[in-house]
Short mmCIF file of N, CA, C and O and ligand atoms in Angstrom, two decimals:
data_model
loop_
_atom_site.label_atom_id
_atom_site.label_comp_id
_atom_site.label_asym_id
_atom_site.label_seq_id
_atom_site.Cartn_x
_atom_site.Cartn_y
_atom_site.Cartn_z
N MET A 20 130.18 113.75 4.37
CA MET A 20 129.60 112.51 4.78
C MET A 20 130.80 111.82 3.76
O MET A 20 130.11 112.97 2.31
N PRO A 21 130.04 110.91 3.97
CA PRO A 21 131.48 109.87 3.00
C PRO A 21 129.83 109.31 2.30
O PRO A 21 128.45 109.36 2.44
N SER A 22 130.44 109.30 0.85
CA SER A 22 129.75 108.64 0.48
C SER A 22 128.73 107.34 -0.25
O SER A 22 127.95 107.03 -0.83
N GLU A 23 130.12 106.36 0.72
CA GLU A 23 129.60 105.53 -0.28
C GLU A 23 128.90 104.50 1.08
O GLU A 23 128.85 104.94 1.43
N ALA A 24 127.80 103.68 0.34
CA ALA A 24 127.69 102.18 1.56
C ALA A 24 128.36 101.84 2.16
O ALA A 24 129.65 101.68 1.74
N SER A 25 127.92 101.44 3.85
CA SER A 25 128.86 101.73 4.85
C SER A 25 128.43 100.46 5.09
O SER A 25 126.95 100.17 4.79
N THR A 26 128.77 99.74 5.29
CA THR A 26 128.59 97.86 5.60
C THR A 26 127.97 97.69 6.60
O THR A 26 127.66 96.84 7.60
N THR A 27 128.20 98.57 7.24
CA THR A 27 127.03 98.75 9.18
C THR A 27 126.18 99.23 8.79
O THR A 27 126.11 100.20 7.76
N ALA A 28 124.84 98.85 10.13
CA ALA A 28 124.01 99.33 9.87
C ALA A 28 123.75 100.96 9.58
O ALA A 28 124.50 101.62 10.71
N SER A 29 122.71 101.26 9.12
CA SER A 29 122.48 102.69 9.27
C SER A 29 122.59 103.00 10.50
O SER A 29 121.24 102.56 10.97
N PRO A 30 123.21 104.17 11.69
CA PRO A 30 122.02 104.57 13.06
C PRO A 30 121.05 105.30 13.02
O PRO A 30 120.81 105.00 13.85
N LEU A 31 120.27 105.44 11.88
CA LEU A 31 118.88 106.25 11.45
C LEU A 31 118.34 104.45 11.94
O LEU A 31 117.69 105.15 11.49
N LEU A 32 119.20 103.30 11.55
CA LEU A 32 118.17 102.67 12.51
C LEU A 32 117.90 102.95 13.27
O LEU A 32 117.06 102.00 13.78
N LEU A 33 118.82 103.52 14.16
CA LEU A 33 118.28 103.27 15.47
C LEU A 33 116.78 105.05 16.23
O LEU A 33 117.11 104.67 17.21
N LEU A 34 116.77 105.33 15.17
CA LEU A 34 115.47 105.91 16.39
C LEU A 34 114.36 105.71 15.97
O LEU A 34 113.92 105.42 15.08
N PRO A 35 114.03 105.65 17.00
CA PRO A 35 112.50 105.80 16.99
C PRO A 35 111.70 106.37 16.57
O PRO A 35 111.67 107.26 15.76
N LEU A 36 111.00 105.27 15.76
CA LEU A 36 109.22 105.74 15.49
C LEU A 36 108.68 106.11 15.98
O LEU A 36 108.33 105.26 16.44
N PRO A 37 107.56 107.49 15.62
CA PRO A 37 106.18 107.25 15.91
C PRO A 37 105.01 106.26 15.00
O PRO A 37 105.83 105.08 14.31
N ALA A 38 104.11 104.89 15.92
CA ALA A 38 103.37 104.81 16.00
C ALA A 38 102.50 104.66 15.06
O ALA A 38 102.60 105.42 14.34
N LEU A 39 102.51 103.66 13.68
CA LEU A 39 101.68 103.97 12.15
C LEU A 39 100.77 104.21 12.35
O LEU A 39 100.03 104.28 11.05
N ASP A 40 99.69 103.25 13.42
CA ASP A 40 98.70 104.07 13.24
C ASP A 40 98.39 105.39 13.94
O ASP A 40 99.44 106.56 14.39
N GLY A 41 97.77 106.24 13.27
CA GLY A 41 97.28 107.31 13.19
C GLY A 41 97.89 107.93 11.83
O GLY A 41 98.02 108.81 11.20
N LEU A 42 98.85 107.86 10.81
CA LEU A 42 99.88 108.60 9.92
C LEU A 42 99.13 107.84 8.91
O LEU A 42 98.06 107.55 8.45
N SER A 43 99.35 109.45 7.95
CA SER A 43 98.81 109.18 6.69
C SER A 43 99.42 108.57 5.32
O SER A 43 100.63 108.24 5.37
N GLN A 44 98.69 107.66 5.02
CA GLN A 44 99.27 105.96 4.20
C GLN A 44 100.57 106.68 3.01
O GLN A 44 102.00 106.21 3.13
N GLU A 45 101.18 108.37 3.02
CA GLU A 45 101.92 109.35 2.23
C GLU A 45 103.18 108.77 3.31
O GLU A 45 104.66 108.56 3.15
N GLN A 46 102.62 109.38 5.39
CA GLN A 46 103.86 108.84 5.69
C GLN A 46 104.53 108.00 5.59
O GLN A 46 105.44 107.56 5.76
N VAL A 47 103.15 106.24 6.17
CA VAL A 47 103.20 105.37 5.88
C VAL A 47 104.03 104.57 3.87
O VAL A 47 105.72 104.10 4.36
N ARG A 48 103.86 105.36 3.61
CA ARG A 48 104.75 105.53 2.16
C ARG A 48 105.78 105.94 2.21
O ARG A 48 107.50 105.17 1.53
N GLY A 49 106.65 106.76 3.31
CA GLY A 49 108.12 107.35 3.11
C GLY A 49 107.80 109.19 1.90
O GLY A 49 108.78 109.11 1.65
N ALA A 50 106.67 109.24 1.22
CA ALA A 50 106.29 109.94 0.41
C ALA A 50 106.55 111.33 1.38
O ALA A 50 106.67 112.39 1.07
N ALA A 51 106.14 111.36 2.39
CA ALA A 51 106.26 112.19 3.79
C ALA A 51 106.40 112.10 4.47
O ALA A 51 106.65 111.28 5.31
N CYS A 52 107.08 113.02 5.22
CA CYS A 52 108.29 113.44 6.61
C CYS A 52 106.83 112.55 7.69
O CYS A 52 105.94 112.58 8.21
N ILE A 53 107.89 110.75 7.80
CA ILE A 53 107.26 110.29 9.33
C ILE A 53 106.58 111.38 10.67
O ILE A 53 105.25 111.07 11.01
N TRP A 54 107.50 112.33 10.92
CA TRP A 54 106.98 113.09 12.21
C TRP A 54 106.16 114.06 11.64
O TRP A 54 105.55 113.68 12.40
N CYS A 55 106.19 114.92 10.36
CA CYS A 55 105.69 116.11 10.43
C CYS A 55 104.86 116.50 9.46
O CYS A 55 103.57 116.67 9.09
N GLY A 56 104.82 114.92 8.02
CA GLY A 56 103.72 114.96 7.90
C GLY A 56 103.86 115.94 6.63
O GLY A 56 103.83 115.70 5.53
N VAL A 57 104.86 116.44 6.41
CA VAL A 57 105.61 117.30 5.45
C VAL A 57 106.14 116.78 3.74
O VAL A 57 106.22 115.64 4.15
N ARG A 58 105.60 116.88 3.25
CA ARG A 58 105.39 116.36 1.84
C ARG A 58 107.20 116.80 1.26
O ARG A 58 107.87 117.13 1.37
N LEU A 59 107.83 115.04 0.87
CA LEU A 59 109.73 115.33 1.04
C LEU A 59 109.21 114.76 -0.65
O LEU A 59 108.69 114.06 -0.83
N VAL A 60 110.59 116.12 -0.94
CA VAL A 60 111.22 115.43 -1.99
C VAL A 60 112.87 114.84 -2.52
O VAL A 60 113.43 114.24 -0.91
N THR A 61 112.93 113.35 -2.96
CA THR A 61 114.84 112.36 -2.97
C THR A 61 115.67 113.57 -2.14
O THR A 61 116.33 112.73 -1.60
N THR A 62 115.45 115.09 -2.38
CA THR A 62 116.32 115.46 -2.16
C THR A 62 117.14 116.39 -1.05
O THR A 62 117.95 116.39 -0.36
N THR A 63 115.74 116.49 -0.04
CA THR A 63 115.95 117.06 0.95
C THR A 63 115.48 115.94 1.95
O THR A 63 115.23 115.86 2.94
N ALA A 64 115.35 114.08 1.23
CA ALA A 64 114.51 113.19 2.47
C ALA A 64 115.17 112.73 3.25
O ALA A 64 116.92 112.58 2.60
N VAL A 65 115.42 112.47 4.60
CA VAL A 65 116.08 111.23 5.28
C VAL A 65 115.91 110.21 4.68
O VAL A 65 114.67 109.75 6.22
N ASP A 66 116.26 109.05 4.19
CA ASP A 66 115.87 107.71 4.13
C ASP A 66 116.55 106.85 6.03
O ASP A 66 117.15 107.01 6.94
N LEU A 67 115.18 106.58 6.25
CA LEU A 67 115.25 105.50 7.93
C LEU A 67 115.21 104.07 7.49
O LEU A 67 115.27 104.04 8.21
N GLY A 68 116.22 103.84 6.48
CA GLY A 68 115.12 102.34 6.85
C GLY A 68 114.88 101.29 6.58
O GLY A 68 113.74 102.21 6.77
N GLU A 69 114.56 100.08 6.09
CA GLU A 69 113.53 98.93 6.47
C GLU A 69 113.18 98.87 7.68
O GLU A 69 113.90 98.55 8.34
N ARG A 70 112.15 99.11 7.70
CA ARG A 70 111.82 99.03 8.89
C ARG A 70 110.62 97.82 8.93
O ARG A 70 109.67 97.80 8.45
N ARG A 71 110.86 96.55 10.24
CA ARG A 71 109.91 95.06 10.05
C ARG A 71 108.66 95.87 10.99
O ARG A 71 108.84 96.13 12.29
N HIS A 72 107.50 94.82 10.66
CA HIS A 72 106.69 95.90 11.99
C HIS A 72 105.35 94.27 12.12
O HIS A 72 105.44 93.16 10.65
N ARG A 73 105.04 93.41 13.31
CA ARG A 73 104.80 92.58 13.33
C ARG A 73 103.39 93.34 13.10
O ARG A 73 102.30 93.73 13.49
N ARG A 74 102.88 92.07 12.64
CA ARG A 74 100.98 92.54 12.29
C ARG A 74 100.66 90.63 12.91
O ARG A 74 100.98 89.62 12.66
N LEU A 75 99.10 89.89 13.08
CA LEU A 75 99.14 89.53 13.05
C LEU A 75 99.76 88.01 12.09
O LEU A 75 99.29 86.80 12.10
N ASP A 76 98.69 88.82 10.45
CA ASP A 76 99.05 88.33 9.35
C ASP A 76 100.46 87.79 9.19
O ASP A 76 100.93 87.22 8.07
N GLY A 77 101.22 87.33 9.70
CA GLY A 77 103.20 88.00 9.05
C GLY A 77 103.67 89.49 9.67
O GLY A 77 103.73 90.30 10.93
N VAL A 78 104.64 89.51 9.17
CA VAL A 78 105.20 90.63 9.22
C VAL A 78 105.59 91.74 7.96
O VAL A 78 105.53 91.27 6.82
N TYR A 79 105.26 92.84 8.04
CA TYR A 79 105.95 93.40 7.03
C TYR A 79 106.75 94.79 6.72
O TYR A 79 107.01 94.90 8.28
N SER A 80 106.62 94.77 5.82
CA SER A 80 108.42 96.24 6.09
C SER A 80 108.07 97.28 5.06
O SER A 80 106.52 97.14 5.20
N THR A 81 108.09 98.60 6.34
CA THR A 81 107.92 100.09 5.67
C THR A 81 109.35 100.11 5.38
O THR A 81 109.69 100.54 5.85
N PHE A 82 109.39 101.62 4.52
CA PHE A 82 110.79 102.26 4.01
C PHE A 82 109.76 103.62 4.55
O PHE A 82 110.31 104.47 3.91
N PRO A 83 110.25 104.53 5.75
CA PRO A 83 109.89 105.79 6.54
C PRO A 83 110.46 106.74 6.03
O PRO A 83 112.19 106.03 5.61
N ARG A 84 110.69 107.84 6.15
CA ARG A 84 111.72 109.18 5.32
C ARG A 84 110.93 110.02 6.14
O ARG A 84 110.34 110.23 6.26
N ALA A 85 112.41 110.74 6.11
CA ALA A 85 111.29 112.29 7.09
C ALA A 85 112.52 113.66 6.24
O ALA A 85 112.86 113.11 5.62
N CYS A 86 111.98 114.80 7.07
CA CYS A 86 112.01 116.04 6.71
C CYS A 86 113.58 116.23 7.59
O CYS A 86 114.17 115.47 8.47
N ARG A 87 114.85 117.10 6.99
CA ARG A 87 115.04 116.52 8.18
C ARG A 87 115.49 117.61 9.82
O ARG A 87 116.63 117.14 9.75
N GLY A 88 114.74 118.13 9.74
CA GLY A 88 114.90 119.10 10.35
C GLY A 88 114.38 118.08 11.94
O GLY A 88 114.69 117.79 12.74
N CYS A 89 113.40 116.89 11.22
CA CYS A 89 112.65 115.37 12.60
C CYS A 89 113.55 115.21 12.95
O CYS A 89 114.01 114.51 13.67
N ALA A 90 114.53 114.14 11.49
CA ALA A 90 115.42 113.76 11.86
C ALA A 90 116.08 113.65 12.95
O ALA A 90 116.57 113.74 13.77
N GLY A 91 117.14 115.31 13.01
CA GLY A 91 117.84 115.96 13.62
C GLY A 91 116.99 115.72 14.90
O GLY A 91 118.09 115.37 15.73
N GLU A 92 115.92 116.73 15.29
CA GLU A 92 115.18 116.68 16.03
C GLU A 92 115.23 115.01 17.05
O GLU A 92 115.15 114.91 18.10
N ALA A 93 115.81 113.91 16.10
CA ALA A 93 115.18 112.16 16.09
C ALA A 93 115.95 111.99 16.80
O ALA A 93 116.66 111.15 18.02
N ALA A 94 116.93 112.50 16.13
CA ALA A 94 118.50 111.75 16.94
C ALA A 94 119.11 113.10 18.27
O ALA A 94 119.53 111.75 18.78
N VAL A 95 118.81 114.27 17.53
CA VAL A 95 119.49 114.75 19.46
C VAL A 95 118.36 114.38 20.25
O VAL A 95 118.65 113.39 21.52
N ARG A 96 117.70 113.68 20.17
CA ARG A 96 116.16 112.86 21.91
C ARG A 96 116.16 111.83 21.57
O ARG A 96 116.66 111.26 22.89
N ALA A 97 117.02 111.10 20.59
CA ALA A 97 117.72 109.40 20.64
C ALA A 97 119.35 109.15 21.57
O ALA A 97 119.32 108.58 22.38
N LEU A 98 120.18 111.07 20.98
CA LEU A 98 121.20 110.28 22.22
C LEU A 98 120.14 110.81 23.61
O LEU A 98 121.89 110.20 23.86
N ARG A 99 119.78 111.51 23.42
CA ARG A 99 119.74 112.18 24.94
C ARG A 99 119.48 110.48 26.01
O ARG A 99 120.06 110.86 26.97
N ASP A 100 117.88 110.22 25.48
CA ASP A 100 118.26 108.87 25.73
C ASP A 100 119.51 108.41 26.08
O ASP A 100 119.42 107.24 27.01
N HIS A 101 120.03 107.40 24.51
CA HIS A 101 121.35 105.99 25.13
C HIS A 101 122.19 107.48 26.42
O HIS A 101 123.06 105.75 25.75
N ALA A 102 122.53 107.82 26.51
CA ALA A 102 123.37 108.46 27.19
C ALA A 102 123.43 107.95 28.96
O ALA A 102 123.75 108.21 29.07
N GLY A 103 121.85 108.49 29.27
CA GLY A 103 121.31 107.82 30.24
C GLY A 103 121.90 106.30 30.75
O GLY A 103 121.80 105.49 31.31
N GLN A 104 121.60 105.35 29.80
CA GLN A 104 121.56 103.84 29.12
C GLN A 104 122.68 103.27 28.81
O GLN A 104 122.65 102.08 28.99
N CYS A 105 122.50 104.49 28.66
CA CYS A 105 124.93 103.46 27.57
C CYS A 105 126.47 103.45 28.90
O CYS A 105 126.79 104.35 29.18
N GLU A 106 126.82 102.25 28.87
CA GLU A 106 128.46 102.03 29.53
C GLU A 106 128.66 102.32 28.87
O GLU A 106 129.83 102.97 29.34
N GLN A 107 129.66 102.65 27.68
CA GLN A 107 130.61 103.30 26.95
C GLN A 107 130.32 104.29 26.96
O GLN A 107 131.67 104.90 26.97
N CYS A 108 129.22 105.00 26.84
CA CYS A 108 129.16 107.08 27.49
C CYS A 108 129.76 107.00 28.46
O CYS A 108 130.67 107.84 28.92
N VAL A 109 129.21 106.23 29.35
CA VAL A 109 129.93 106.14 30.83
C VAL A 109 130.93 106.75 31.21
O VAL A 109 131.95 107.59 31.42
N ASP A 110 131.41 105.52 30.36
CA ASP A 110 133.22 104.80 30.45
C ASP A 110 134.03 105.79 29.05
O ASP A 110 134.87 106.86 30.11
N ASP A 111 133.58 106.34 27.78
CA ASP A 111 134.49 107.33 26.83
C ASP A 111 133.51 107.53 26.28
O ASP A 111 133.44 106.42 25.47
N ALA A 112 132.46 108.13 25.89
CA ALA A 112 131.22 108.91 24.07
C ALA A 112 132.90 108.76 23.56
O ALA A 112 131.34 108.26 22.57
N SER A 113 133.66 109.35 23.58
CA SER A 113 133.95 109.27 21.97
C SER A 113 134.34 107.72 21.85
O SER A 113 133.81 107.59 20.54
N LEU A 114 134.31 106.38 22.49
CA LEU A 114 134.58 105.51 21.65
C LEU A 114 133.28 104.57 21.28
O LEU A 114 133.18 104.18 21.33
N CYS A 115 131.77 104.80 21.67
CA CYS A 115 130.18 105.43 21.66
C CYS A 115 130.50 104.94 20.08
O CYS A 115 130.05 105.93 19.23
N GLU A 116 129.47 103.69 19.54
CA GLU A 116 129.76 103.54 18.24
C GLU A 116 128.52 104.14 17.81
O GLU A 116 128.36 105.37 16.49
N ILE A 117 127.57 104.45 18.63
CA ILE A 117 125.52 104.82 18.33
C ILE A 117 126.12 106.83 18.54
O ILE A 117 125.48 106.78 17.88
N ARG A 118 127.69 106.59 19.66
CA ARG A 118 126.63 107.92 19.67
C ARG A 118 127.62 108.53 19.22
O ARG A 118 127.23 109.78 18.11
N THR A 119 128.95 108.18 18.24
CA THR A 119 129.58 109.17 17.21
C THR A 119 127.98 108.77 15.52
O THR A 119 129.17 109.51 14.82
N ALA A 120 127.59 107.79 15.39
CA ALA A 120 126.97 107.54 14.69
C ALA A 120 125.19 108.15 14.24
O ALA A 120 125.69 109.16 13.35
N LEU A 121 124.82 108.86 16.19
CA LEU A 121 123.95 109.24 15.88
C LEU A 121 124.33 110.95 15.43
O LEU A 121 123.63 112.03 15.13
N GLU A 122 125.76 111.01 16.06
CA GLU A 122 125.97 113.14 16.74
C GLU A 122 125.95 113.59 15.39
O GLU A 122 125.48 114.71 14.95
N PRO A 123 126.07 113.76 14.00
CA PRO A 123 126.14 114.17 12.94
C PRO A 123 124.87 113.95 11.99
O PRO A 123 125.10 115.00 11.15
N ILE A 124 123.60 113.14 12.82
CA ILE A 124 122.51 113.46 12.72
C ILE A 124 121.98 115.42 12.73
O ILE A 124 121.10 115.82 12.43
N ALA A 125 122.64 114.37 14.48
CA ALA A 125 121.47 115.70 15.11
C ALA A 125 122.09 117.14 14.81
O ALA A 125 121.28 117.72 15.08
N ARG A 126 123.38 117.12 14.23
CA ARG A 126 123.78 118.19 14.57
C ARG A 126 123.57 119.03 12.63
O ARG A 126 123.17 119.92 12.74
N GLU A 127 122.72 118.05 12.07
CA GLU A 127 122.41 118.47 10.75
C GLU A 127 121.36 118.73 10.60
O GLU A 127 121.08 119.33 10.28
N GLY A 128 120.51 118.52 11.58
CA GLY A 128 119.22 118.82 11.90
C GLY A 128 118.98 120.10 12.26
O GLY A 128 117.71 120.73 12.06
N ARG A 129 119.80 120.62 12.99
CA ARG A 129 119.97 121.92 13.49
C ARG A 129 119.70 123.03 12.63
O ARG A 129 120.46 123.03 11.34
ZN1 LIG B 217 109.40 116.58 9.74
ZN1 LIG B 218 126.92 104.36 24.05
#
């Protein structure tokens, strides 16, 4: 995995997250996995990027994180959903940027 920051948006931003309602403060703050609620340490946490949320009084950001297992499962689900909707994948999946971005995350989660 390249260690330099890439100029393109993180593929992790493509992963759909659960609704914030019903999550603990720790999950919303990124101290615990957004999916399973396990406490995270920086070495194992997967950063899911800045997420903007709309509220009646404006927009606010959260910086959710996940454990590797959950991030991997989410990537597998996202790939499955993606395959049904992407013209590029029907045409030639190896050229699809979204697919090639999500696949390593899906593999790491296994
Ligand atoms: Zn988790
Ligand atoms: Zn695709």
